[in-house]
Amino acid sequence: FYAEETKDGRIYVFNVKANWEHIKKLEATLTRDLATYVPTWAYEFAARTGPGLQPISGYEWGAGHAAELAYLFPSFDNGVPIAPTFDAEEQQLATEMKQYWGAFVQQGDPGVPGQTAWPSYSTEQVVLSLQPGGRSTLLSDATLADEHQCAFWDPLTSTGG
């Protein structure tokens, strides 16, 4: 979670939609609960073919936990520089993400002209799926649950059902 308090005392919350299948339902519930009380924006980091937390030739990490950190903070690495290995589409995503986060800090809303609109979950109940090459898109909770096969995973976890 990222939280920011504005000069007028309002608190805004980003809820990170991680890619761990077994906690999707819990996160969706938490996002809905937060959105009831404070303006909330939700995202899913979906750069599945990027270099991951440590570039390994031929290995596809997927969009794992903390993989987005190198997109936001170019100096972030695990002993091996990551951001310099981004292809053009991943570099574009990194730029877009920094613009979203910067707009959020500056104005309390991550909206950036010319980029995929990012409405608050509080008003539209959608998640921004951050994808390389300008392909970021808005997803409903139902679409997100479908894409991550939550119906399969729910019965297998303590948070299911």
Backbone as numpy.savetxt, mean C-alpha at the origin, in Angstrom:
# Nx Ny Nz CAx CAy CAz Cx Cy Cz
0.82 1.11 9.94 -0.01 2.28 9.94 0.87 3.52 9.94
0.39 4.51 9.23 1.02 5.82 9.26 -0.03 6.78 9.77
0.30 7.60 10.72 -0.65 8.59 11.23 -0.02 9.97 11.15
-0.84 10.94 10.93 -0.36 12.32 10.82 -1.39 13.23 11.47
-0.92 14.14 12.32 -1.80 15.13 12.91 -1.56 16.45 12.20
-2.62 17.09 11.73 -2.49 18.35 11.02 -2.40 19.50 12.01
-2.09 20.69 11.50 -1.95 21.86 12.35 -3.22 22.17 13.13
-4.37 21.84 12.56 -5.63 22.12 13.24 -6.06 20.97 14.16
-5.17 20.00 14.38 -5.44 18.94 15.33 -6.15 17.71 14.80
-6.49 17.70 13.49 -7.14 16.52 12.93 -6.08 15.42 12.73
-6.48 14.20 12.96 -5.57 13.07 12.77 -6.02 12.28 11.56
-5.09 11.99 10.67 -5.36 11.19 9.48 -4.56 9.91 9.59
-5.11 8.83 9.09 -4.45 7.53 9.22 -4.36 6.86 7.86
-3.19 6.32 7.55 -3.00 5.42 6.43 -3.00 4.02 7.01
-3.74 3.11 6.44 -3.67 1.72 6.84 -3.01 0.95 5.71
-1.87 0.36 6.00 -1.13 -0.39 5.01 -1.80 -1.73 4.79
-2.14 -2.03 3.54 -2.71 -3.33 3.21 -1.56 -4.26 2.85
-1.11 -5.05 3.79 0.00 -5.97 3.55 -0.46 -7.09 2.62
0.50 -7.85 2.13 0.12 -8.90 1.21 0.02 -10.27 1.87
-0.03 -10.34 3.16 -0.17 -11.62 3.85 -1.61 -12.06 3.77
-1.85 -13.16 3.09 -3.21 -13.59 2.82 -4.02 -13.82 4.09
-3.43 -14.35 5.12 -4.19 -14.73 6.31 -4.61 -13.55 7.18
-4.13 -12.34 6.89 -4.58 -11.20 7.70 -5.40 -10.19 6.90
-5.70 -10.51 5.66 -6.48 -9.59 4.83 -7.83 -9.23 5.47
-8.53 -10.23 5.93 -9.86 -9.97 6.48 -9.76 -9.11 7.74
-8.79 -9.40 8.59 -8.60 -8.62 9.80 -8.25 -7.17 9.44
-7.38 -6.98 8.45 -7.02 -5.63 8.03 -8.21 -4.87 7.47
-9.04 -5.55 6.68 -10.23 -4.89 6.13 -11.15 -4.44 7.25
-11.32 -5.28 8.26 -12.15 -4.91 9.40 -11.55 -3.73 10.15
-10.24 -3.78 10.37 -9.56 -2.69 11.07 -9.66 -1.39 10.27
-9.47 -1.47 8.96 -9.59 -0.28 8.11 -10.99 0.31 8.22
-12.01 -0.53 8.13 -13.39 -0.04 8.26 -13.62 0.60 9.63
-13.09 -0.02 10.68 -13.26 0.54 12.03 -12.56 1.88 12.15
-11.33 2.00 11.68 -10.61 3.28 11.73 -11.36 4.35 10.95
-11.84 3.98 9.78 -12.52 4.94 8.90 -13.80 5.49 9.51
-14.35 4.78 10.48 -15.54 5.25 11.17 -15.22 6.48 12.02
-13.99 6.58 12.50 -13.63 7.63 13.46 -12.69 8.70 12.92
-11.82 8.33 11.97 -10.85 9.30 11.45 -10.72 9.11 9.94
-10.39 10.18 9.21 -10.13 10.01 7.78 -9.01 8.98 7.57
-9.25 8.01 6.72 -8.34 6.89 6.55 -8.14 6.60 5.06
-6.90 6.38 4.67 -6.58 5.98 3.30 -5.92 4.61 3.37
-6.31 3.70 2.52 -5.77 2.35 2.53 -5.05 2.07 1.21
-3.93 1.36 1.31 -3.23 0.96 0.09 -2.74 -0.46 0.20
-2.52 -1.03 -0.96 -1.90 -2.34 -1.10 -0.67 -2.13 -1.97
0.48 -2.54 -1.49 1.69 -2.49 -2.31 1.68 -3.72 -3.19
1.58 -3.53 -4.50 1.38 -4.65 -5.42 2.44 -4.74 -6.51
3.66 -4.29 -6.19 4.76 -4.41 -7.15 5.37 -5.80 -7.00
4.73 -6.78 -7.59 5.08 -8.19 -7.36 6.34 -8.68 -8.05
6.82 -7.95 -9.04 8.01 -8.43 -9.77 9.25 -7.59 -9.47
9.18 -6.72 -8.47 10.33 -5.88 -8.12 11.45 -6.68 -7.48
12.53 -5.99 -7.12 13.70 -6.68 -6.60 13.56 -7.22 -5.18
12.49 -6.89 -4.48 12.32 -7.39 -3.11 13.29 -6.72 -2.15
13.49 -7.33 -1.00 14.33 -6.73 0.02 15.81 -6.98 -0.21
16.13 -7.88 -1.09 17.51 -8.10 -1.48 17.50 -8.67 -2.90
17.96 -7.89 -3.86 17.91 -8.38 -5.24 18.69 -9.69 -5.42
18.00 -10.69 -5.92 18.61 -11.98 -6.23 18.21 -12.30 -7.66
19.15 -12.39 -8.54 18.88 -12.62 -9.95 18.03 -13.86 -10.16
16.91 -13.69 -10.89 16.04 -14.81 -11.22 15.02 -15.17 -10.15
15.09 -14.55 -8.99 14.15 -14.86 -7.91 13.09 -13.76 -7.84
11.83 -14.15 -7.80 10.74 -13.18 -7.71 10.20 -13.17 -6.28
10.42 -12.07 -5.59 10.03 -11.92 -4.19 8.53 -11.76 -4.01
7.87 -11.19 -4.99 6.49 -10.79 -4.78 6.47 -9.46 -4.03
5.31 -9.03 -3.63 5.18 -7.74 -2.93 5.17 -8.01 -1.43
6.28 -8.45 -0.90 6.37 -8.86 0.49 6.38 -7.70 1.48
6.22 -8.06 2.74 6.23 -7.10 3.83 7.50 -6.25 3.78
7.33 -4.95 3.84 8.40 -3.95 3.88 9.07 -3.71 2.53
8.66 -4.41 1.48 9.28 -4.20 0.17 9.10 -2.78 -0.33
8.00 -2.13 0.09 7.75 -0.77 -0.38 8.71 0.26 0.21
9.44 -0.10 1.26 10.33 0.87 1.90 11.40 1.40 0.95
11.93 0.55 0.10 12.95 1.01 -0.86 12.36 1.97 -1.90
11.06 1.87 -2.14 10.40 2.77 -3.09 10.21 4.15 -2.47
10.01 4.19 -1.17 9.81 5.46 -0.47 11.12 6.09 -0.02
12.06 5.26 0.36 13.34 5.73 0.91 14.48 5.11 0.09
14.99 5.82 -0.91 15.99 5.24 -1.81 17.24 4.72 -1.11
17.55 5.23 0.09 18.75 4.76 0.79 18.49 3.49 1.59
17.21 3.05 1.65 16.89 1.82 2.38 17.48 0.62 1.65
18.17 -0.23 2.40 18.67 -1.48 1.82 18.92 -2.47 2.95
19.16 -3.69 2.58 19.50 -4.75 3.53 20.96 -5.14 3.33
21.82 -4.15 3.21 23.22 -4.40 2.94 23.53 -4.40 1.46
22.50 -4.44 0.64 22.65 -4.38 -0.82 21.70 -3.31 -1.32
22.20 -2.31 -2.05 21.29 -1.28 -2.57 20.16 -1.88 -3.40
18.94 -1.39 -3.16 17.77 -1.93 -3.85 17.27 -0.97 -4.92
17.04 0.29 -4.56 16.46 1.27 -5.49 17.24 1.39 -6.80
18.58 1.31 -6.78 19.29 1.40 -8.06 18.99 0.26 -9.04
18.38 -0.81 -8.55 18.06 -1.95 -9.44 16.67 -1.83 -10.05
15.90 -0.78 -9.69 14.56 -0.62 -10.23 14.60 -0.41 -11.73
13.66 -1.04 -12.45 13.52 -0.75 -13.87 12.70 0.55 -14.00
12.44 0.99 -15.22 11.76 2.27 -15.45 10.36 2.30 -14.81
9.62 1.19 -14.88 8.27 1.16 -14.30 8.33 1.22 -12.78
9.30 0.55 -12.19 9.46 0.59 -10.73 9.92 1.98 -10.27
10.77 2.63 -11.06 11.19 4.00 -10.75 9.99 4.94 -10.78
9.10 4.74 -11.75 7.90 5.56 -11.84 7.03 5.35 -10.60
6.86 4.10 -10.18 6.08 3.82 -8.97 6.72 4.50 -7.76
8.03 4.41 -7.63 8.72 5.05 -6.50 8.44 6.55 -6.49
8.50 7.18 -7.64 8.21 8.62 -7.74 6.78 8.91 -7.33
5.84 8.12 -7.84 4.42 8.32 -7.51 4.18 8.14 -6.02
4.78 7.12 -5.42 4.57 6.88 -4.00 5.09 8.05 -3.17
6.26 8.55 -3.50 6.81 9.69 -2.76 5.91 10.92 -2.92
5.31 11.08 -4.10 4.40 12.21 -4.31 3.13 12.04 -3.48
2.59 10.82 -3.42 1.40 10.57 -2.59 1.71 10.88 -1.12
2.80 10.33 -0.61 3.16 10.52 0.79 3.45 11.99 1.08
4.14 12.65 0.16 4.44 14.07 0.33 3.17 14.91 0.38
2.23 14.63 -0.52 0.95 15.36 -0.52 0.21 15.12 0.78
0.25 13.89 1.27 -0.42 13.59 2.53 0.16 14.41 3.68
1.48 14.49 3.74 2.13 15.25 4.80 1.82 16.74 4.66
1.85 17.25 3.43 1.64 18.68 3.20 0.19 19.12 3.39
-0.76 18.30 2.93 -2.15 18.77 2.90 -3.14 17.87 3.63
-2.66 16.78 4.24 -3.58 15.90 4.94 -4.43 15.05 4.02
-4.04 14.95 2.77 -4.76 14.18 1.75 -3.72 13.78 0.70
-3.67 12.51 0.32 -2.64 12.07 -0.61 -2.94 12.34 -2.09
-3.96 13.12 -2.39 -4.30 13.39 -3.78 -3.19 14.13 -4.52
-2.84 13.63 -5.71 -1.81 14.24 -6.55 -2.37 14.39 -7.96
-2.43 15.61 -8.47 -2.92 15.80 -9.84 -2.10 14.97 -10.84
-2.80 14.33 -11.77 -2.13 13.54 -12.80 -1.86 12.10 -12.41
-2.12 11.73 -11.17 -1.94 10.35 -10.73 -3.31 9.75 -10.42
-3.35 8.44 -10.28 -4.61 7.77 -9.93 -5.18 8.44 -8.68
-6.43 8.82 -8.73 -7.08 9.44 -7.58 -7.05 8.46 -6.42
-6.88 8.99 -5.21 -6.84 8.16 -4.02 -7.84 8.70 -3.01
-9.10 8.34 -3.16 -10.11 8.83 -2.21 -9.92 8.16 -0.85
-10.41 8.81 0.18 -10.28 8.21 1.51 -11.19 7.00 1.62
-10.71 6.04 2.37 -11.52 4.85 2.63 -12.77 5.26 3.40
-12.62 6.32 4.18 -13.74 6.82 4.99 -14.94 7.19 4.12
-14.69 7.67 2.89 -15.80 8.11 2.04 -16.17 7.10 0.95
-15.20 6.34 0.44 -15.50 5.48 -0.72 -15.22 3.99 -0.53
-14.65 3.59 0.58 -14.35 2.19 0.87 -13.58 1.51 -0.27
-12.51 2.14 -0.73 -11.64 1.56 -1.75 -10.20 1.60 -1.26
-9.40 0.70 -1.84 -7.99 0.57 -1.52 -7.21 0.91 -2.79
-6.14 1.69 -2.65 -5.29 1.98 -3.81 -4.27 0.86 -3.93
-4.32 0.14 -5.03 -3.35 -0.91 -5.31 -2.19 -0.26 -6.06
-1.05 -0.11 -5.38 0.11 0.57 -5.95 0.87 -0.40 -6.85
0.91 -0.08 -8.15 1.52 -0.96 -9.14 2.48 -0.18 -10.03
3.52 -0.83 -10.50 4.51 -0.16 -11.36 3.93 0.32 -12.69
4.64 1.24 -13.32 4.32 1.66 -14.68 3.05 2.46 -14.81
2.64 3.17 -13.76 1.43 3.97 -13.85 0.15 3.16 -13.86
0.21 1.90 -13.41 -0.96 1.02 -13.43 -1.67 0.93 -12.08
-1.34 1.81 -11.13 -2.04 1.79 -9.84 -3.52 1.96 -10.09
-4.32 1.27 -9.27 -5.76 1.27 -9.49 -6.50 1.15 -8.16
-7.75 1.56 -8.16 -8.58 1.44 -6.97 -9.28 0.09 -6.96
-9.32 -0.54 -5.79 -9.98 -1.84 -5.64 -10.96 -1.79 -4.48
-12.08 -2.45 -4.65 -13.02 -2.61 -3.54 -12.49 -3.71 -2.63
-13.00 -3.77 -1.40 -12.61 -4.86 -0.51 -12.93 -6.22 -1.12
-14.08 -6.31 -1.80 -14.49 -7.59 -2.41 -13.50 -8.01 -3.49
-13.07 -7.06 -4.32 -12.10 -7.38 -5.37 -10.77 -7.80 -4.76
-10.34 -7.08 -3.74 -9.10 -7.41 -3.05 -9.18 -8.82 -2.45
-10.29 -9.12 -1.80 -10.47 -10.45 -1.21 -10.47 -11.54 -2.28
-11.08 -11.26 -3.43 -11.07 -12.20 -4.55 -9.65 -12.44 -5.06
-8.93 -11.35 -5.31 -7.57 -11.46 -5.85 -6.64 -12.24 -4.92
-6.86 -12.13 -3.63 -5.98 -12.80 -2.67 -6.57 -14.11 -2.15
-7.66 -14.55 -2.77 -8.28 -15.83 -2.47 -8.60 -16.00 -0.98
-9.14 -14.92 -0.40 -9.45 -14.94 1.03 -10.47 -16.02 1.39
-11.39 -16.34 0.48 -12.38 -17.38 0.76 -11.69 -18.73 1.03
-10.55 -18.95 0.39 -9.78 -20.17 0.63 -9.05 -20.09 1.97
-8.39 -18.94 2.23 -7.54 -18.79 3.40 -8.32 -18.61 4.69
-9.47 -17.95 4.66 -10.20 -17.65 5.89 -10.43 -18.87 6.79
-10.92 -19.98 6.27 -11.17 -21.13 7.16 -9.89 -21.74 7.74
-8.75 -21.42 7.16 -7.49 -22.01 7.61 -6.79 -21.17 8.67
-7.35 -20.03 9.01 -6.69 -19.13 9.96 -7.57 -18.85 11.16
-6.94 -18.35 12.19 -7.71 -18.04 13.41 -8.59 -16.81 13.20
-8.29 -15.98 12.17 -9.11 -14.79 11.92 -10.19 -15.07 10.88
-10.24 -16.28 10.38 -11.20 -16.60 9.31 -12.62 -16.70 9.81
-13.52 -16.74 8.79 -14.92 -17.00 9.08 -15.71 -15.89 9.47
